[in-house]
PDB file of C-alpha atoms in Angstrom:
ATOM      1  CA  MET H   6     -94.114 -20.633  48.174  1.00 55.00           C
ATOM      2  CA  ALA H   7     -93.332 -17.678  46.348  1.00 61.00           C
ATOM      3  CA  VAL H   8     -91.074 -17.901  43.445  1.00 62.00           C
ATOM      4  CA  GLU H   9     -88.272 -15.497  43.409  1.00 66.00           C
ATOM      5  CA  GLN H  10     -87.624 -13.974  40.225  1.00 69.00           C
ATOM      6  CA  VAL H  11     -84.102 -13.708  39.106  1.00 65.00           C
ATOM      7  CA  VAL H  12     -83.546 -10.631  37.138  1.00 62.00           C
ATOM      8  CA  ILE H  13     -80.528 -10.244  34.996  1.00 60.00           C
ATOM      9  CA  ASP H  14     -79.587  -6.726  34.291  1.00 56.00           C
ATOM     10  CA  LEU H  15     -78.185  -6.643  30.762  1.00 58.00           C
ATOM     11  CA  ASP H  16     -76.860  -3.129  31.145  1.00 57.00           C
ATOM     12  CA  GLU H  17     -74.385  -4.107  33.794  1.00 56.00           C
ATOM     13  CA  HIS H  18     -70.925  -5.176  32.672  1.00 56.00           C
ATOM     14  CA  ASP H  19     -68.223  -7.062  34.396  1.00 54.00           C
ATOM     15  CA  HIS H  20     -65.844  -4.150  34.768  1.00 54.00           C
ATOM     16  CA  GLU H  21     -63.070  -6.179  36.337  1.00 56.00           C
ATOM     17  CA  SER H  22     -62.808  -8.712  33.505  1.00 59.00           C
ATOM     18  CA  ALA H  23     -62.891  -5.927  30.903  1.00 54.00           C
ATOM     19  CA  GLU H  24     -59.993  -4.177  32.663  1.00 60.00           C
ATOM     20  CA  ARG H  25     -57.998  -7.437  32.731  1.00 63.00           C
ATOM     21  CA  SER H  26     -58.649  -7.953  29.058  1.00 65.00           C
ATOM     22  CA  ALA H  27     -57.460  -4.438  28.232  1.00 63.00           C
ATOM     23  CA  ILE H  28     -54.271  -4.905  30.314  1.00 66.00           C
ATOM     24  CA  THR H  29     -53.557  -8.234  28.641  1.00 70.00           C
ATOM     25  CA  HIS H  30     -54.124  -6.697  25.228  1.00 67.00           C
ATOM     26  CA  ARG H  31     -51.743  -3.801  26.058  1.00 73.00           C
ATOM     27  CA  ASN H  32     -49.071  -6.239  27.333  1.00 73.00           C
ATOM     28  CA  VAL H  33     -49.248  -8.240  24.114  1.00 72.00           C
ATOM     29  CA  ALA H  34     -49.004  -5.047  22.070  1.00 73.00           C
ATOM     30  CA  ASN H  35     -46.034  -3.842  24.136  1.00 78.00           C
ATOM     31  CA  ARG H  36     -44.260  -7.194  23.715  1.00 79.00           C
ATOM     32  CA  ARG H  37     -44.760  -7.046  19.953  1.00 79.00           C
ATOM     33  CA  LYS H  38     -43.470  -3.481  19.895  1.00 80.00           C
ATOM     34  CA  VAL H  39     -40.353  -4.426  21.899  1.00 77.00           C
ATOM     35  CA  LEU H  40     -39.790  -7.476  19.689  1.00 78.00           C
ATOM     36  CA  LEU H  41     -40.062  -5.345  16.546  1.00 78.00           C
ATOM     37  CA  GLN H  42     -37.615  -2.825  18.029  1.00 79.00           C
ATOM     38  CA  LEU H  43     -35.131  -5.604  18.821  1.00 78.00           C
ATOM     39  CA  VAL H  44     -35.428  -7.040  15.313  1.00 78.00           C
ATOM     40  CA  ALA H  45     -34.964  -3.555  13.806  1.00 77.00           C
ATOM     41  CA  ALA H  46     -31.895  -2.940  16.015  1.00 76.00           C
ATOM     42  CA  PHE H  47     -30.443  -6.302  14.938  1.00 75.00           C
ATOM     43  CA  VAL H  48     -31.016  -5.550  11.235  1.00 76.00           C
ATOM     44  CA  ILE H  49     -29.456  -2.078  11.595  1.00 79.00           C
ATOM     45  CA  GLY H  50     -26.481  -3.627  13.419  1.00 74.00           C
ATOM     46  CA  VAL H  51     -25.962  -6.188  10.655  1.00 73.00           C
ATOM     47  CA  VAL H  52     -26.121  -3.494   7.963  1.00 74.00           C
ATOM     48  CA  LEU H  53     -23.721  -1.173   9.799  1.00 73.00           C
ATOM     49  CA  GLY H  54     -21.383  -4.078  10.556  1.00 73.00           C
ATOM     50  CA  GLY H  55     -21.356  -5.048   6.882  1.00 72.00           C
ATOM     51  CA  ILE H  56     -20.563  -1.484   5.866  1.00 75.00           C
ATOM     52  CA  GLY H  57     -17.789  -1.330   8.490  1.00 70.00           C
ATOM     53  CA  VAL H  58     -16.235  -4.586   7.274  1.00 71.00           C
ATOM     54  CA  ALA H  59     -16.378  -3.368   3.658  1.00 67.00           C
ATOM     55  CA  GLU H  60     -14.712  -0.082   4.641  1.00 71.00           C
ATOM     56  CA  LEU H  61     -12.015  -1.951   6.581  1.00 70.00           C
ATOM     57  CA  ARG H  62     -11.388  -4.243   3.604  1.00 72.00           C
ATOM     58  CA  ASP H  63     -11.139  -1.234   1.252  1.00 64.00           C
ATOM     59  CA  SER H  64      -8.794   0.525   3.667  1.00 61.00           C
ATOM     60  CA  ARG H  65      -6.539  -2.524   3.879  1.00 67.00           C
ATOM     61  CA  ALA H  66      -6.529  -2.915   0.095  1.00 61.00           C
ATOM     62  CA  GLN H  67      -5.580   0.767  -0.265  1.00 62.00           C
ATOM     63  CA  HIS H  68      -2.811   0.342   2.306  1.00 58.00           C
ATOM     64  CA  ASP H  69      -1.500  -2.760   0.538  1.00 57.00           C
ATOM     65  CA  ARG H  70      -1.618  -0.967  -2.802  1.00 61.00           C
ATOM     66  CA  SER H  71       0.218   2.084  -1.480  1.00 61.00           C
ATOM     67  CA  SER H  72       3.004   0.039   0.108  1.00 63.00           C
ATOM     68  CA  VAL H  73       4.003  -1.929  -3.010  1.00 76.00           C
ATOM     69  CA  VAL H  74       7.392  -1.218  -4.550  1.00 80.00           C
ATOM     70  CA  ALA H  75       7.954  -2.605  -8.040  1.00 86.00           C
ATOM     71  CA  LEU H  76      10.534  -1.047 -10.292  1.00 90.00           C
ATOM     72  CA  VAL H  77      12.914  -1.715 -13.154  1.00 91.00           C
ATOM     73  CA  ALA H  78      16.368  -0.105 -13.339  1.00 91.00           C
ATOM     74  CA  LEU H  79      18.396   0.368 -16.542  1.00 92.00           C
ATOM     75  CA  PRO H  80      21.882   1.892 -16.782  1.00 92.00           C
ATOM     76  CA  GLU H  81      21.988   4.780 -19.267  1.00 88.00           C
ATOM     77  CA  SER H  82      24.842   6.757 -20.684  1.00 80.00           C
ATOM     78  CA  GLY H  83      25.152   9.946 -18.819  1.00 63.00           C
ATOM     79  CA  TYR H  84      28.861  10.335 -19.241  1.00 61.00           C
ATOM     80  CA  SER H  85      29.765  13.781 -18.122  1.00 62.00           C
ATOM     81  CA  GLY H  86      33.412  13.554 -17.391  1.00 63.00           C
ATOM     82  CA  GLY H  87      35.424  11.137 -15.399  1.00 67.00           C
ATOM     83  CA  SER H  88      38.910  10.085 -14.494  1.00 68.00           C
ATOM     84  CA  ASN H  89      41.138   7.043 -14.718  1.00 74.00           C
ATOM     85  CA  SER H  90      43.544   6.563 -11.885  1.00 74.00           C
ATOM     86  CA  ARG H  91      45.514   3.312 -11.811  1.00 80.00           C
ATOM     87  CA  GLY H  92      42.852   1.246 -13.550  1.00 83.00           C
ATOM     88  CA  ILE H  93      39.913   2.689 -11.584  1.00 87.00           C
ATOM     89  CA  VAL H  94      37.478   4.800 -13.566  1.00 88.00           C
ATOM     90  CA  ARG H  95      35.229   7.377 -11.890  1.00 89.00           C
ATOM     91  CA  LEU H  96      32.413   8.788 -13.944  1.00 88.00           C
ATOM     92  CA  ASN H  97      28.886  10.074 -13.708  1.00 89.00           C
ATOM     93  CA  GLY H  98      26.136   7.941 -15.143  1.00 89.00           C
ATOM     94  CA  GLN H  99      22.379   7.823 -15.262  1.00 91.00           C
ATOM     95  CA  LEU H 100      20.027   5.164 -13.999  1.00 93.00           C
ATOM     96  CA  THR H 101      16.601   5.073 -15.641  1.00 93.00           C
ATOM     97  CA  LEU H 102      13.898   3.810 -13.306  1.00 93.00           C
ATOM     98  CA  ILE H 103      10.470   2.552 -14.350  1.00 93.00           C
ATOM     99  CA  ASN H 104       7.762   2.346 -11.682  1.00 93.00           C
ATOM    100  CA  THR H 105       5.825  -0.841 -12.466  1.00 90.00           C
ATOM    101  CA  GLY H 106       3.848  -0.665  -9.216  1.00 89.00           C
ATOM    102  CA  PRO H 107       0.299   0.604  -8.616  1.00 89.00           C
ATOM    103  CA  ALA H 108       1.208   3.760  -6.650  1.00 90.00           C
ATOM    104  CA  PRO H 109       3.707   6.633  -6.889  1.00 92.00           C
ATOM    105  CA  ILE H 110       7.107   6.126  -5.256  1.00 92.00           C
ATOM    106  CA  THR H 111       9.930   8.489  -4.350  1.00 93.00           C
ATOM    107  CA  ILE H 112      13.482   7.217  -4.761  1.00 94.00           C
ATOM    108  CA  ARG H 113      15.477   8.558  -1.808  1.00 94.00           C
ATOM    109  CA  ALA H 114      18.812   6.750  -2.193  1.00 95.00           C
ATOM    110  CA  ILE H 115      20.636   4.312  -4.474  1.00 95.00           C
ATOM    111  CA  GLN H 116      23.612   2.181  -3.566  1.00 96.00           C
ATOM    112  CA  ALA H 117      25.416  -0.862  -4.943  1.00 95.00           C
ATOM    113  CA  GLU H 118      28.756  -2.371  -4.154  1.00 95.00           C
ATOM    114  CA  ARG H 119      30.767  -5.444  -5.022  1.00 94.00           C
ATOM    115  CA  PRO H 120      34.449  -5.991  -5.771  1.00 93.00           C
ATOM    116  CA  GLY H 121      35.434  -3.591  -8.547  1.00 92.00           C
ATOM    117  CA  VAL H 122      32.130  -1.654  -8.554  1.00 94.00           C
ATOM    118  CA  GLN H 123      30.614   1.118  -6.452  1.00 94.00           C
ATOM    119  CA  VAL H 124      27.431   2.996  -7.360  1.00 94.00           C
ATOM    120  CA  ARG H 125      26.037   5.880  -5.278  1.00 95.00           C
ATOM    121  CA  ASP H 126      23.290   8.384  -5.910  1.00 93.00           C
ATOM    122  CA  MET H 127      24.169  12.064  -5.943  1.00 91.00           C
ATOM    123  CA  GLY H 128      21.729  13.000  -3.201  1.00 88.00           C
ATOM    124  CA  GLN H 129      18.673  13.814  -5.286  1.00 89.00           C
ATOM    125  CA  ALA H 130      15.215  12.384  -4.605  1.00 92.00           C
ATOM    126  CA  ARG H 131      12.942  11.510  -7.515  1.00 93.00           C
ATOM    127  CA  LEU H 132       9.150  11.013  -7.573  1.00 94.00           C
ATOM    128  CA  ILE H 133       7.991   8.466 -10.156  1.00 93.00           C
ATOM    129  CA  ARG H 134       4.311   7.985 -10.943  1.00 94.00           C
ATOM    130  CA  PRO H 135       2.843   4.519 -11.615  1.00 92.00           C
ATOM    131  CA  GLY H 136       3.901   3.416 -15.083  1.00 91.00           C
ATOM    132  CA  GLY H 137       6.241   6.412 -15.303  1.00 93.00           C
ATOM    133  CA  THR H 138       9.984   6.706 -15.713  1.00 94.00           C
ATOM    134  CA  GLY H 139      12.620   8.887 -14.133  1.00 93.00           C
ATOM    135  CA  GLN H 140      16.365   9.341 -14.420  1.00 92.00           C
ATOM    136  CA  ILE H 141      18.703   9.650 -11.484  1.00 92.00           C
ATOM    137  CA  LEU H 142      22.334  10.691 -11.705  1.00 92.00           C
ATOM    138  CA  VAL H 143      24.768   8.310 -10.024  1.00 93.00           C
ATOM    139  CA  ASP H 144      28.458   8.366  -9.231  1.00 92.00           C
ATOM    140  CA  LEU H 145      30.230   5.283 -10.591  1.00 91.00           C
ATOM    141  CA  GLN H 146      33.568   3.877  -9.531  1.00 91.00           C
ATOM    142  CA  LEU H 147      34.586   0.948 -11.722  1.00 89.00           C
ATOM    143  CA  GLU H 148      37.781  -1.072 -11.671  1.00 91.00           C
ATOM    144  CA  CYS H 149      38.725  -1.773 -15.282  1.00 87.00           C
ATOM    145  CA  SER H 150      39.890  -5.361 -14.686  1.00 86.00           C
ATOM    146  CA  THR H 151      37.083  -6.666 -12.436  1.00 87.00           C
ATOM    147  CA  ALA H 152      33.982  -4.477 -12.743  1.00 84.00           C
ATOM    148  CA  PHE H 153      32.249  -6.197 -15.626  1.00 87.00           C
ATOM    149  CA  GLN H 154      31.383  -9.653 -14.411  1.00 88.00           C
ATOM    150  CA  PRO H 155      28.595 -11.663 -16.096  1.00 90.00           C
ATOM    151  CA  GLU H 156      26.350 -11.695 -13.010  1.00 92.00           C
ATOM    152  CA  PRO H 157      24.144  -8.627 -12.545  1.00 93.00           C
ATOM    153  CA  LEU H 158      24.882  -5.994  -9.940  1.00 93.00           C
ATOM    154  CA  SER H 159      22.324  -5.960  -7.109  1.00 94.00           C
ATOM    155  CA  VAL H 160      21.322  -2.311  -6.701  1.00 95.00           C
ATOM    156  CA  ARG H 161      19.625  -1.285  -3.457  1.00 95.00           C
ATOM    157  CA  PHE H 162      17.015   1.469  -3.466  1.00 94.00           C
ATOM    158  CA  SER H 163      15.639   3.374  -0.493  1.00 94.00           C
ATOM    159  CA  VAL H 164      12.066   4.111  -1.551  1.00 93.00           C
ATOM    160  CA  GLU H 165       9.356   6.209   0.098  1.00 93.00           C
ATOM    161  CA  THR H 166       5.958   4.764  -0.722  1.00 90.00           C
ATOM    162  CA  GLU H 167       2.612   6.549  -0.912  1.00 87.00           C
ATOM    163  CA  ASP H 168       1.946   5.730   2.757  1.00 85.00           C
ATOM    164  CA  LYS H 169       5.069   7.821   3.657  1.00 88.00           C
ATOM    165  CA  ARG H 170       7.108   4.809   4.791  1.00 89.00           C
ATOM    166  CA  LEU H 171      10.649   4.050   3.715  1.00 91.00           C
ATOM    167  CA  ARG H 172      11.166   0.640   2.191  1.00 91.00           C
ATOM    168  CA  GLU H 173      14.138  -1.087   0.674  1.00 92.00           C
ATOM    169  CA  ALA H 174      13.982  -2.588  -2.792  1.00 91.00           C
ATOM    170  CA  ARG H 175      16.623  -4.387  -4.814  1.00 93.00           C
ATOM    171  CA  TYR H 176      16.945  -4.811  -8.537  1.00 93.00           C
ATOM    172  CA  PRO H 177      19.628  -6.661 -10.538  1.00 94.00           C
ATOM    173  CA  VAL H 178      21.308  -4.407 -13.096  1.00 93.00           C
ATOM    174  CA  ALA H 179      23.315  -6.028 -15.903  1.00 91.00           C
ATOM    175  CA  LEU H 180      26.587  -4.178 -16.409  1.00 91.00           C
ATOM    176  CA  VAL H 181      27.895  -6.303 -19.270  1.00 91.00           C
ATOM    177  CA  GLY H 182      26.823  -4.705 -22.525  1.00 89.00           C
ATOM    178  CA  SER H 183      25.435  -1.634 -20.760  1.00 90.00           C
ATOM    179  CA  ALA H 184      26.086   2.016 -21.549  1.00 89.00           C
ATOM    180  CA  TRP H 185      28.110   2.187 -18.332  1.00 89.00           C
ATOM    181  CA  GLN H 186      30.450  -0.501 -19.622  1.00 88.00           C
ATOM    182  CA  GLU H 187      30.916   1.315 -22.935  1.00 87.00           C
ATOM    183  CA  ASP H 188      31.708   4.605 -21.176  1.00 85.00           C
ATOM    184  CA  ALA H 189      34.111   2.956 -18.728  1.00 85.00           C
ATOM    185  CA  LEU H 190      35.918   0.844 -21.335  1.00 84.00           C
ATOM    186  CA  ARG H 191      36.700   3.973 -23.377  1.00 83.00           C
ATOM    187  CA  MET H 192      38.438   5.341 -20.323  1.00 82.00           C
ATOM    188  CA  CYS H 193      40.073   2.028 -19.406  1.00 82.00           C
ATOM    189  CA  GLU H 194      41.862   1.661 -22.769  1.00 72.00           C
ATOM    190  CA  PRO H 195      45.540   2.543 -22.542  1.00 63.00           C
ATOM    191  CA  ARG H 196      46.266   5.888 -24.145  1.00 51.00           C
ATOM    192  CA  LEU H 197      48.665   5.787 -27.026  1.00 43.00           C
ATOM    193  CA  ASP H 198      49.651   9.436 -26.778  1.00 45.00           C
ATOM    194  CA  SER H 199      51.152   9.069 -23.281  1.00 43.00           C
TER     195      SER H 199
END
């Protein structure tokens, strides 16, 4: 019996298994690439979202800051004439306003009323910077017998804030002991030369 010789050709390669290996290797590389792209997209999204939230927070803080109205009002002598008719004194006075808020405000109107007292602005608007002061002329009508009660007069202000919105603010103004009281009482005293 003749022995068959088995010859193994070492130059021949298994082309099919090499192709499968290359495809598998490419698929793994593609999966890694896609995974890295997804992770990068997620990280970019988180960063942009964080920046967006910070911007929104800053915008809200700016809006809150620009809508605050905080002021102090003090009656000042601005006596520039007046009249006394049957115990009711009409005179012009000044109201000094101090802006204690964080943003500029524009005073558009001033009004106060209670029995014996009426206060109205004279139609002038006044811009007051933060920490600044401004004077506004007002028309006063005071009844000599009832105007000067111990409780403060609640003065209403129509104020335009930095965000261009009109807001109402109130501030209690003490009339007793004020320059307005001094000016009015001089006019309320009965005249001896009549």
